[in-house]
Amino acid sequence: MKTFKKVMLYSFLFSLLVSGFVTPDALAQTPDSSVNIKTVHDVAMEVKSDPSLFNPNNPNEVKAQLERAYFDDTASDSGNINKMDQGGVVFSNILIPIDGTGTVRLASKIVSFIGDKPHRIDFDLNLYRGVTRGSGTYVKTCTSSLSGILGVQVGKEITCDLNIDSTGYYFLEAKHTIKNIFGMTLGTSTSQTSQYLLNTKATLYPFVSDPYSGKAMTEPRADWAYTGSIPWTSTDRGNFIAEYSRRHPNNGWNWSGEFTEIHHIRPRQYGGTNDYDNLIPLEKWFHQGPVEGWWRYYK
């Protein structure tokens, strides 16, 4: 019995040793741990100390998207990629607004390989802009390549900085073309990042929701024309506060102008009205800082 227990113990220890051993080749195939990119921007939503300024549904939170591109360097009568024999590359694609500069950075990074590595990868990083979320037209392209044994490796990244000259919903369309040593195309893949609403300074639109009414500061179109402002008086402000307090009697806003201001979601100079639905209370520092600062460079 003692001999049996010793055999079982040694078998268990041996299995632990084998499972903890990773070969250099296996390491080359594992995903890059830095893929979880989350760019930090100097906007109000990052001040998490005040719960009224945080909403997890922020559509302008910049994140990387993963893309899988498959290729097949084996002969095929049908010309189709055989998924049993194919290789692949996993990319991390991201559009990073460089706040205050009017510049966006397009980046595509090799995260891991599936099977054998290709000899060459061509990158086409296309910038698109829309006037609303869900729309987009082509703006500019950056092209580059990685090739050779040392060039096509996990962690290698292609980046380029592009200037933007108008407000819009921007996104990156990344196209990857995988080739062999003779320059023949083995596979292609195209993917898009999320869209981000940026002004001409590449500042993200500040997203916020009212903790008492649940109203979010909705996003504008990027093609509103300047119309000139309609008046906004103390009577208009008082009427809004009275109606808001009627609808939400237990709210915690301090209506003193030293603490709380009323924001026109669609600004008056771009066709906004004093209607209740176009108004939202904001903390004064947030209204005069990130919000008015963003609209200052809306064009």
mmCIF file of N, CA, C and O in Angstrom, residues 130-208:
data_model
loop_
_atom_site.group_PDB
_atom_site.id
_atom_site.type_symbol
_atom_site.label_atom_id
_atom_site.label_comp_id
_atom_site.label_asym_id
_atom_site.label_seq_id
_atom_site.Cartn_x
_atom_site.Cartn_y
_atom_site.Cartn_z
ATOM 1 N N GLY A 130 -17.618 59.887 -40.217
ATOM 2 C CA GLY A 130 -19.050 59.988 -40.461
ATOM 3 C C GLY A 130 -19.620 61.227 -39.804
ATOM 4 O O GLY A 130 -19.043 61.778 -38.866
ATOM 5 N N VAL A 131 -20.783 61.672 -40.276
ATOM 6 C CA VAL A 131 -21.452 62.820 -39.643
ATOM 7 C C VAL A 131 -22.396 62.363 -38.537
ATOM 8 O O VAL A 131 -22.838 63.160 -37.717
ATOM 9 N N THR A 132 -22.718 61.063 -38.526
ATOM 10 C CA THR A 132 -23.487 60.452 -37.446
ATOM 11 C C THR A 132 -22.844 59.113 -37.131
ATOM 12 O O THR A 132 -22.056 58.570 -37.922
ATOM 13 N N ARG A 133 -23.172 58.562 -35.974
ATOM 14 C CA ARG A 133 -22.681 57.231 -35.625
ATOM 15 C C ARG A 133 -23.323 56.211 -36.573
ATOM 16 O O ARG A 133 -24.520 56.192 -36.784
ATOM 17 N N GLY A 134 -22.494 55.366 -37.147
ATOM 18 C CA GLY A 134 -22.982 54.376 -38.108
ATOM 19 C C GLY A 134 -22.744 54.747 -39.557
ATOM 20 O O GLY A 134 -22.960 53.937 -40.452
ATOM 21 N N SER A 135 -22.289 55.992 -39.802
ATOM 22 C CA SER A 135 -21.971 56.416 -41.162
ATOM 23 C C SER A 135 -20.467 56.623 -41.275
ATOM 24 O O SER A 135 -19.766 56.726 -40.275
ATOM 25 N N GLY A 136 -19.980 56.693 -42.505
ATOM 26 C CA GLY A 136 -18.554 56.930 -42.679
ATOM 27 C C GLY A 136 -18.141 56.985 -44.125
ATOM 28 O O GLY A 136 -18.628 56.214 -44.954
ATOM 29 N N THR A 137 -17.252 57.924 -44.441
ATOM 30 C CA THR A 137 -16.648 58.011 -45.763
ATOM 31 C C THR A 137 -15.134 58.049 -45.601
ATOM 32 O O THR A 137 -14.597 58.502 -44.589
ATOM 33 N N TYR A 138 -14.454 57.577 -46.617
ATOM 34 C CA TYR A 138 -12.994 57.463 -46.589
ATOM 35 C C TYR A 138 -12.322 58.836 -46.467
ATOM 36 O O TYR A 138 -12.748 59.803 -47.108
ATOM 37 N N VAL A 139 -11.262 58.907 -45.641
ATOM 38 C CA VAL A 139 -10.516 60.152 -45.458
ATOM 39 C C VAL A 139 -9.073 60.007 -45.943
ATOM 40 O O VAL A 139 -8.641 60.690 -46.878
ATOM 41 N N LYS A 140 -8.306 59.122 -45.309
ATOM 42 C CA LYS A 140 -6.885 58.975 -45.631
ATOM 43 C C LYS A 140 -6.447 57.543 -45.371
ATOM 44 O O LYS A 140 -7.148 56.772 -44.699
ATOM 45 N N THR A 141 -5.245 57.194 -45.877
ATOM 46 C CA THR A 141 -4.693 55.849 -45.688
ATOM 47 C C THR A 141 -3.220 55.932 -45.324
ATOM 48 O O THR A 141 -2.480 56.773 -45.852
ATOM 49 N N CYS A 142 -2.802 55.023 -44.436
ATOM 50 C CA CYS A 142 -1.382 54.754 -44.193
ATOM 51 C C CYS A 142 -1.101 53.329 -44.638
ATOM 52 O O CYS A 142 -1.882 52.423 -44.339
ATOM 53 N N THR A 143 -0.006 53.112 -45.353
ATOM 54 C CA THR A 143 0.361 51.767 -45.785
ATOM 55 C C THR A 143 1.761 51.438 -45.290
ATOM 56 O O THR A 143 2.641 52.301 -45.239
ATOM 57 N N SER A 144 1.981 50.174 -44.935
ATOM 58 C CA SER A 144 3.285 49.719 -44.486
ATOM 59 C C SER A 144 3.316 48.202 -44.553
ATOM 60 O O SER A 144 2.284 47.561 -44.822
ATOM 61 N N SER A 145 4.489 47.626 -44.304
ATOM 62 C CA SER A 145 4.648 46.173 -44.379
ATOM 63 C C SER A 145 5.613 45.687 -43.319
ATOM 64 O O SER A 145 6.497 46.424 -42.863
ATOM 65 N N LEU A 146 5.441 44.444 -42.939
ATOM 66 C CA LEU A 146 6.400 43.712 -42.121
ATOM 67 C C LEU A 146 6.767 42.446 -42.883
ATOM 68 O O LEU A 146 5.893 41.776 -43.431
ATOM 69 N N SER A 147 8.065 42.119 -42.923
ATOM 70 C CA SER A 147 8.471 40.932 -43.675
ATOM 71 C C SER A 147 9.707 40.318 -43.041
ATOM 72 O O SER A 147 10.399 40.944 -42.231
ATOM 73 N N GLY A 148 9.982 39.077 -43.432
ATOM 74 C CA GLY A 148 11.155 38.372 -42.945
ATOM 75 C C GLY A 148 10.919 37.688 -41.608
ATOM 76 O O GLY A 148 9.938 37.931 -40.915
ATOM 77 N N ILE A 149 11.846 36.831 -41.251
ATOM 78 C CA ILE A 149 11.718 36.030 -40.035
ATOM 79 C C ILE A 149 11.632 36.911 -38.803
ATOM 80 O O ILE A 149 10.837 36.673 -37.891
ATOM 81 N N LEU A 150 12.444 37.955 -38.744
ATOM 82 C CA LEU A 150 12.464 38.818 -37.568
ATOM 83 C C LEU A 150 11.416 39.919 -37.631
ATOM 84 O O LEU A 150 11.080 40.513 -36.600
ATOM 85 N N GLY A 151 10.912 40.196 -38.811
ATOM 86 C CA GLY A 151 9.949 41.277 -38.942
ATOM 87 C C GLY A 151 8.552 40.886 -38.535
ATOM 88 O O GLY A 151 7.823 41.670 -37.942
ATOM 89 N N VAL A 152 8.161 39.674 -38.877
ATOM 90 C CA VAL A 152 6.816 39.207 -38.576
ATOM 91 C C VAL A 152 6.863 38.430 -37.265
ATOM 92 O O VAL A 152 7.063 37.220 -37.241
ATOM 93 N N GLN A 153 6.702 39.145 -36.166
ATOM 94 C CA GLN A 153 6.787 38.541 -34.841
ATOM 95 C C GLN A 153 5.687 39.092 -33.940
ATOM 96 O O GLN A 153 5.166 40.187 -34.163
ATOM 97 N N VAL A 154 5.358 38.324 -32.903
ATOM 98 C CA VAL A 154 4.411 38.803 -31.901
ATOM 99 C C VAL A 154 4.944 40.090 -31.275
ATOM 100 O O VAL A 154 6.116 40.188 -30.909
ATOM 101 N N GLY A 155 4.090 41.090 -31.171
ATOM 102 C CA GLY A 155 4.477 42.366 -30.583
ATOM 103 C C GLY A 155 4.853 43.427 -31.593
ATOM 104 O O GLY A 155 4.906 44.616 -31.252
ATOM 105 N N LYS A 156 5.119 43.036 -32.858
ATOM 106 C CA LYS A 156 5.431 44.031 -33.884
ATOM 107 C C LYS A 156 4.177 44.855 -34.198
ATOM 108 O O LYS A 156 3.070 44.329 -34.275
ATOM 109 N N GLU A 157 4.375 46.152 -34.402
ATOM 110 C CA GLU A 157 3.245 47.065 -34.546
ATOM 111 C C GLU A 157 3.511 48.087 -35.642
ATOM 112 O O GLU A 157 4.644 48.567 -35.794
ATOM 113 N N ILE A 158 2.480 48.403 -36.382
ATOM 114 C CA ILE A 158 2.515 49.472 -37.381
ATOM 115 C C ILE A 158 1.652 50.621 -36.861
ATOM 116 O O ILE A 158 0.496 50.408 -36.477
ATOM 117 N N THR A 159 2.206 51.829 -36.827
ATOM 118 C CA THR A 159 1.446 52.997 -36.375
ATOM 119 C C THR A 159 1.645 54.148 -37.355
ATOM 120 O O THR A 159 2.670 54.225 -38.043
ATOM 121 N N CYS A 160 0.676 55.032 -37.399
ATOM 122 C CA CYS A 160 0.845 56.272 -38.147
ATOM 123 C C CYS A 160 -0.083 57.324 -37.562
ATOM 124 O O CYS A 160 -1.152 57.005 -37.024
ATOM 125 N N ASP A 161 0.324 58.585 -37.616
ATOM 126 C CA ASP A 161 -0.448 59.710 -37.100
ATOM 127 C C ASP A 161 -1.008 60.510 -38.277
ATOM 128 O O ASP A 161 -0.275 60.848 -39.208
ATOM 129 N N LEU A 162 -2.307 60.813 -38.198
ATOM 130 C CA LEU A 162 -2.964 61.574 -39.250
ATOM 131 C C LEU A 162 -3.679 62.771 -38.656
ATOM 132 O O LEU A 162 -4.280 62.675 -37.581
ATOM 133 N N ASN A 163 -3.621 63.894 -39.355
ATOM 134 C CA ASN A 163 -4.330 65.095 -38.917
ATOM 135 C C ASN A 163 -5.801 65.020 -39.351
ATOM 136 O O ASN A 163 -6.115 64.521 -40.432
ATOM 137 N N ILE A 164 -6.674 65.537 -38.492
ATOM 138 C CA ILE A 164 -8.083 65.666 -38.857
ATOM 139 C C ILE A 164 -8.420 67.161 -38.869
ATOM 140 O O ILE A 164 -7.874 67.928 -38.082
ATOM 141 N N ASP A 165 -9.306 67.563 -39.757
ATOM 142 C CA ASP A 165 -9.603 68.992 -39.894
ATOM 143 C C ASP A 165 -11.077 69.307 -39.723
ATOM 144 O O ASP A 165 -11.506 70.425 -39.998
ATOM 145 N N SER A 166 -11.875 68.326 -39.270
ATOM 146 C CA SER A 166 -13.296 68.589 -39.062
ATOM 147 C C SER A 166 -13.839 67.639 -38.005
ATOM 148 O O SER A 166 -13.322 66.540 -37.809
ATOM 149 N N THR A 167 -14.882 68.083 -37.332
ATOM 150 C CA THR A 167 -15.547 67.244 -36.347
ATOM 151 C C THR A 167 -16.198 66.053 -37.036
ATOM 152 O O THR A 167 -16.714 66.173 -38.148
ATOM 153 N N GLY A 168 -16.164 64.901 -36.384
ATOM 154 C CA GLY A 168 -16.792 63.732 -36.994
ATOM 155 C C GLY A 168 -16.692 62.503 -36.126
ATOM 156 O O GLY A 168 -16.024 62.490 -35.089
ATOM 157 N N TYR A 169 -17.367 61.462 -36.581
ATOM 158 C CA TYR A 169 -17.319 60.143 -35.947
ATOM 159 C C TYR A 169 -16.255 59.334 -36.699
ATOM 160 O O TYR A 169 -16.512 58.828 -37.791
ATOM 161 N N TYR A 170 -15.086 59.214 -36.117
ATOM 162 C CA TYR A 170 -13.947 58.612 -36.796
ATOM 163 C C TYR A 170 -13.778 57.142 -36.402
ATOM 164 O O TYR A 170 -14.051 56.744 -35.265
ATOM 165 N N PHE A 171 -13.314 56.356 -37.375
ATOM 166 C CA PHE A 171 -12.959 54.970 -37.072
ATOM 167 C C PHE A 171 -11.854 54.495 -38.008
ATOM 168 O O PHE A 171 -11.610 55.077 -39.074
ATOM 169 N N LEU A 172 -11.186 53.446 -37.579
ATOM 170 C CA LEU A 172 -10.103 52.823 -38.346
ATOM 171 C C LEU A 172 -10.637 51.576 -39.035
ATOM 172 O O LEU A 172 -11.271 50.730 -38.399
ATOM 173 N N GLU A 173 -10.390 51.492 -40.331
ATOM 174 C CA GLU A 173 -10.592 50.244 -41.062
ATOM 175 C C GLU A 173 -9.205 49.680 -41.367
ATOM 176 O O GLU A 173 -8.428 50.290 -42.097
ATOM 177 N N ALA A 174 -8.890 48.533 -40.779
ATOM 178 C CA ALA A 174 -7.579 47.914 -40.960
ATOM 179 C C ALA A 174 -7.698 46.755 -41.943
ATOM 180 O O ALA A 174 -8.519 45.853 -41.754
ATOM 181 N N LYS A 175 -6.893 46.789 -42.991
ATOM 182 C CA LYS A 175 -6.853 45.700 -43.961
ATOM 183 C C LYS A 175 -5.472 45.060 -43.924
ATOM 184 O O LYS A 175 -4.452 45.765 -43.976
ATOM 185 N N HIS A 176 -5.428 43.745 -43.827
ATOM 186 C CA HIS A 176 -4.163 43.018 -43.779
ATOM 187 C C HIS A 176 -4.103 42.036 -44.945
ATOM 188 O O HIS A 176 -5.054 41.282 -45.169
ATOM 189 N N THR A 177 -2.997 42.071 -45.666
ATOM 190 C CA THR A 177 -2.767 41.149 -46.778
ATOM 191 C C THR A 177 -1.560 40.287 -46.437
ATOM 192 O O THR A 177 -0.464 40.814 -46.209
ATOM 193 N N ILE A 178 -1.757 38.981 -46.392
ATOM 194 C CA ILE A 178 -0.707 38.047 -45.988
ATOM 195 C C ILE A 178 -0.118 37.411 -47.241
ATOM 196 O O ILE A 178 -0.849 36.909 -48.102
ATOM 197 N N LYS A 179 1.223 37.437 -47.328
ATOM 198 C CA LYS A 179 1.899 36.961 -48.532
ATOM 199 C C LYS A 179 3.012 35.969 -48.185
ATOM 200 O O LYS A 179 3.513 35.942 -47.057
ATOM 201 N N ASN A 180 3.399 35.188 -49.206
ATOM 202 C CA ASN A 180 4.528 34.272 -49.015
ATOM 203 C C ASN A 180 5.821 34.927 -49.472
ATOM 204 O O ASN A 180 5.846 36.113 -49.845
ATOM 205 N N ILE A 181 6.898 34.163 -49.453
ATOM 206 C CA ILE A 181 8.221 34.718 -49.769
ATOM 207 C C ILE A 181 8.319 35.187 -51.220
ATOM 208 O O ILE A 181 9.175 36.004 -51.567
ATOM 209 N N PHE A 182 7.419 34.684 -52.068
ATOM 210 C CA PHE A 182 7.445 35.067 -53.490
ATOM 211 C C PHE A 182 6.516 36.247 -53.784
ATOM 212 O O PHE A 182 6.367 36.649 -54.930
ATOM 213 N N GLY A 183 5.866 36.776 -52.747
ATOM 214 C CA GLY A 183 4.975 37.909 -52.935
ATOM 215 C C GLY A 183 3.560 37.532 -53.313
ATOM 216 O O GLY A 183 2.745 38.419 -53.613
ATOM 217 N N MET A 184 3.236 36.256 -53.292
ATOM 218 C CA MET A 184 1.888 35.813 -53.631
ATOM 219 C C MET A 184 0.962 35.998 -52.428
ATOM 220 O O MET A 184 1.329 35.699 -51.294
ATOM 221 N N THR A 185 -0.249 36.478 -52.683
ATOM 222 C CA THR A 185 -1.216 36.688 -51.611
ATOM 223 C C THR A 185 -1.794 35.356 -51.151
ATOM 224 O O THR A 185 -2.285 34.560 -51.957
ATOM 225 N N LEU A 186 -1.731 35.120 -49.838
ATOM 226 C CA LEU A 186 -2.234 33.886 -49.236
ATOM 227 C C LEU A 186 -3.565 34.093 -48.532
ATOM 228 O O LEU A 186 -4.305 33.137 -48.292
ATOM 229 N N GLY A 187 -3.858 35.331 -48.172
ATOM 230 C CA GLY A 187 -5.111 35.616 -47.477
ATOM 231 C C GLY A 187 -5.224 37.091 -47.158
ATOM 232 O O GLY A 187 -4.214 37.800 -47.080
ATOM 233 N N THR A 188 -6.443 37.566 -47.011
ATOM 234 C CA THR A 188 -6.685 38.965 -46.641
ATOM 235 C C THR A 188 -7.758 39.019 -45.560
ATOM 236 O O THR A 188 -8.554 38.095 -45.408
ATOM 237 N N SER A 189 -7.767 40.119 -44.830
ATOM 238 C CA SER A 189 -8.768 40.319 -43.794
ATOM 239 C C SER A 189 -8.956 41.810 -43.577
ATOM 240 O O SER A 189 -8.004 42.583 -43.676
ATOM 241 N N THR A 190 -10.193 42.207 -43.277
ATOM 242 C CA THR A 190 -10.518 43.609 -43.022
ATOM 243 C C THR A 190 -11.420 43.703 -41.799
ATOM 244 O O THR A 190 -12.343 42.906 -41.648
ATOM 245 N N SER A 191 -11.124 44.662 -40.928
ATOM 246 C CA SER A 191 -11.977 44.870 -39.753
ATOM 247 C C SER A 191 -12.001 46.353 -39.406
ATOM 248 O O SER A 191 -11.149 47.119 -39.855
ATOM 249 N N GLN A 192 -12.985 46.737 -38.599
ATOM 250 C CA GLN A 192 -13.150 48.137 -38.205
ATOM 251 C C GLN A 192 -13.157 48.262 -36.693
ATOM 252 O O GLN A 192 -13.609 47.361 -35.983
ATOM 253 N N THR A 193 -12.658 49.397 -36.214
ATOM 254 C CA THR A 193 -12.760 49.714 -34.798
ATOM 255 C C THR A 193 -14.112 50.376 -34.525
ATOM 256 O O THR A 193 -14.890 50.637 -35.442
ATOM 257 N N SER A 194 -14.377 50.675 -33.271
ATOM 258 C CA SER A 194 -15.543 51.471 -32.932
ATOM 259 C C SER A 194 -15.361 52.898 -33.459
ATOM 260 O O SER A 194 -14.248 53.306 -33.811
ATOM 261 N N GLN A 195 -16.461 53.652 -33.497
ATOM 262 C CA GLN A 195 -16.398 55.047 -33.910
ATOM 263 C C GLN A 195 -16.280 55.948 -32.684
ATOM 264 O O GLN A 195 -16.869 55.661 -31.632
ATOM 265 N N TYR A 196 -15.524 57.040 -32.863
ATOM 266 C CA TYR A 196 -15.307 57.983 -31.767
ATOM 267 C C TYR A 196 -15.620 59.387 -32.265
ATOM 268 O O TYR A 196 -15.113 59.818 -33.300
ATOM 269 N N LEU A 197 -16.466 60.089 -31.499
ATOM 270 C CA LEU A 197 -16.843 61.453 -31.866
ATOM 271 C C LEU A 197 -15.765 62.413 -31.392
ATOM 272 O O LEU A 197 -15.545 62.588 -30.197
ATOM 273 N N LEU A 198 -15.090 63.062 -32.355
ATOM 274 C CA LEU A 198 -13.973 63.948 -32.075
ATOM 275 C C LEU A 198 -14.234 65.321 -32.682
ATOM 276 O O LEU A 198 -14.821 65.436 -33.759
ATOM 277 N N ASN A 199 -13.742 66.363 -32.001
ATOM 278 C CA ASN A 199 -13.764 67.691 -32.607
ATOM 279 C C ASN A 199 -12.449 67.920 -33.347
ATOM 280 O O ASN A 199 -11.637 66.997 -33.496
ATOM 281 N N THR A 200 -12.220 69.147 -33.817
ATOM 282 C CA THR A 200 -11.037 69.404 -34.644
ATOM 283 C C THR A 200 -9.732 69.340 -33.856
ATOM 284 O O THR A 200 -8.659 69.321 -34.454
ATOM 285 N N LYS A 201 -9.812 69.305 -32.529
ATOM 286 C CA LYS A 201 -8.619 69.141 -31.697
ATOM 287 C C LYS A 201 -8.400 67.677 -31.304
ATOM 288 O O LYS A 201 -7.545 67.368 -30.483
ATOM 289 N N ALA A 202 -9.188 66.780 -31.892
ATOM 290 C CA ALA A 202 -9.143 65.351 -31.583
ATOM 291 C C ALA A 202 -9.497 65.071 -30.122
ATOM 292 O O ALA A 202 -8.995 64.127 -29.516
ATOM 293 N N THR A 203 -10.378 65.897 -29.563
ATOM 294 C CA THR A 203 -10.878 65.685 -28.207
ATOM 295 C C THR A 203 -12.166 64.885 -28.271
ATOM 296 O O THR A 203 -13.066 65.202 -29.051
ATOM 297 N N LEU A 204 -12.268 63.843 -27.452
ATOM 298 C CA LEU A 204 -13.456 63.017 -27.409
ATOM 299 C C LEU A 204 -14.648 63.796 -26.851
ATOM 300 O O LEU A 204 -14.498 64.585 -25.915
ATOM 301 N N TYR A 205 -15.813 63.558 -27.418
ATOM 302 C CA TYR A 205 -17.036 64.176 -26.903
ATOM 303 C C TYR A 205 -17.271 63.702 -25.476
ATOM 304 O O TYR A 205 -17.296 62.494 -25.212
ATOM 305 N N PRO A 206 -17.434 64.613 -24.515
ATOM 306 C CA PRO A 206 -17.597 64.210 -23.111
ATOM 307 C C PRO A 206 -18.978 63.633 -22.856
ATOM 308 O O PRO A 206 -19.992 64.295 -23.076
ATOM 309 N N PHE A 207 -19.013 62.407 -22.429
ATOM 310 C CA PHE A 207 -20.279 61.710 -22.212
ATOM 311 C C PHE A 207 -20.655 61.774 -20.742
ATOM 312 O O PHE A 207 -19.826 61.549 -19.862
ATOM 313 N N VAL A 208 -21.928 62.081 -20.458
ATOM 314 C CA VAL A 208 -22.376 62.174 -19.070
ATOM 315 C C VAL A 208 -23.871 61.899 -19.028
ATOM 316 O O VAL A 208 -24.584 62.115 -20.010
#
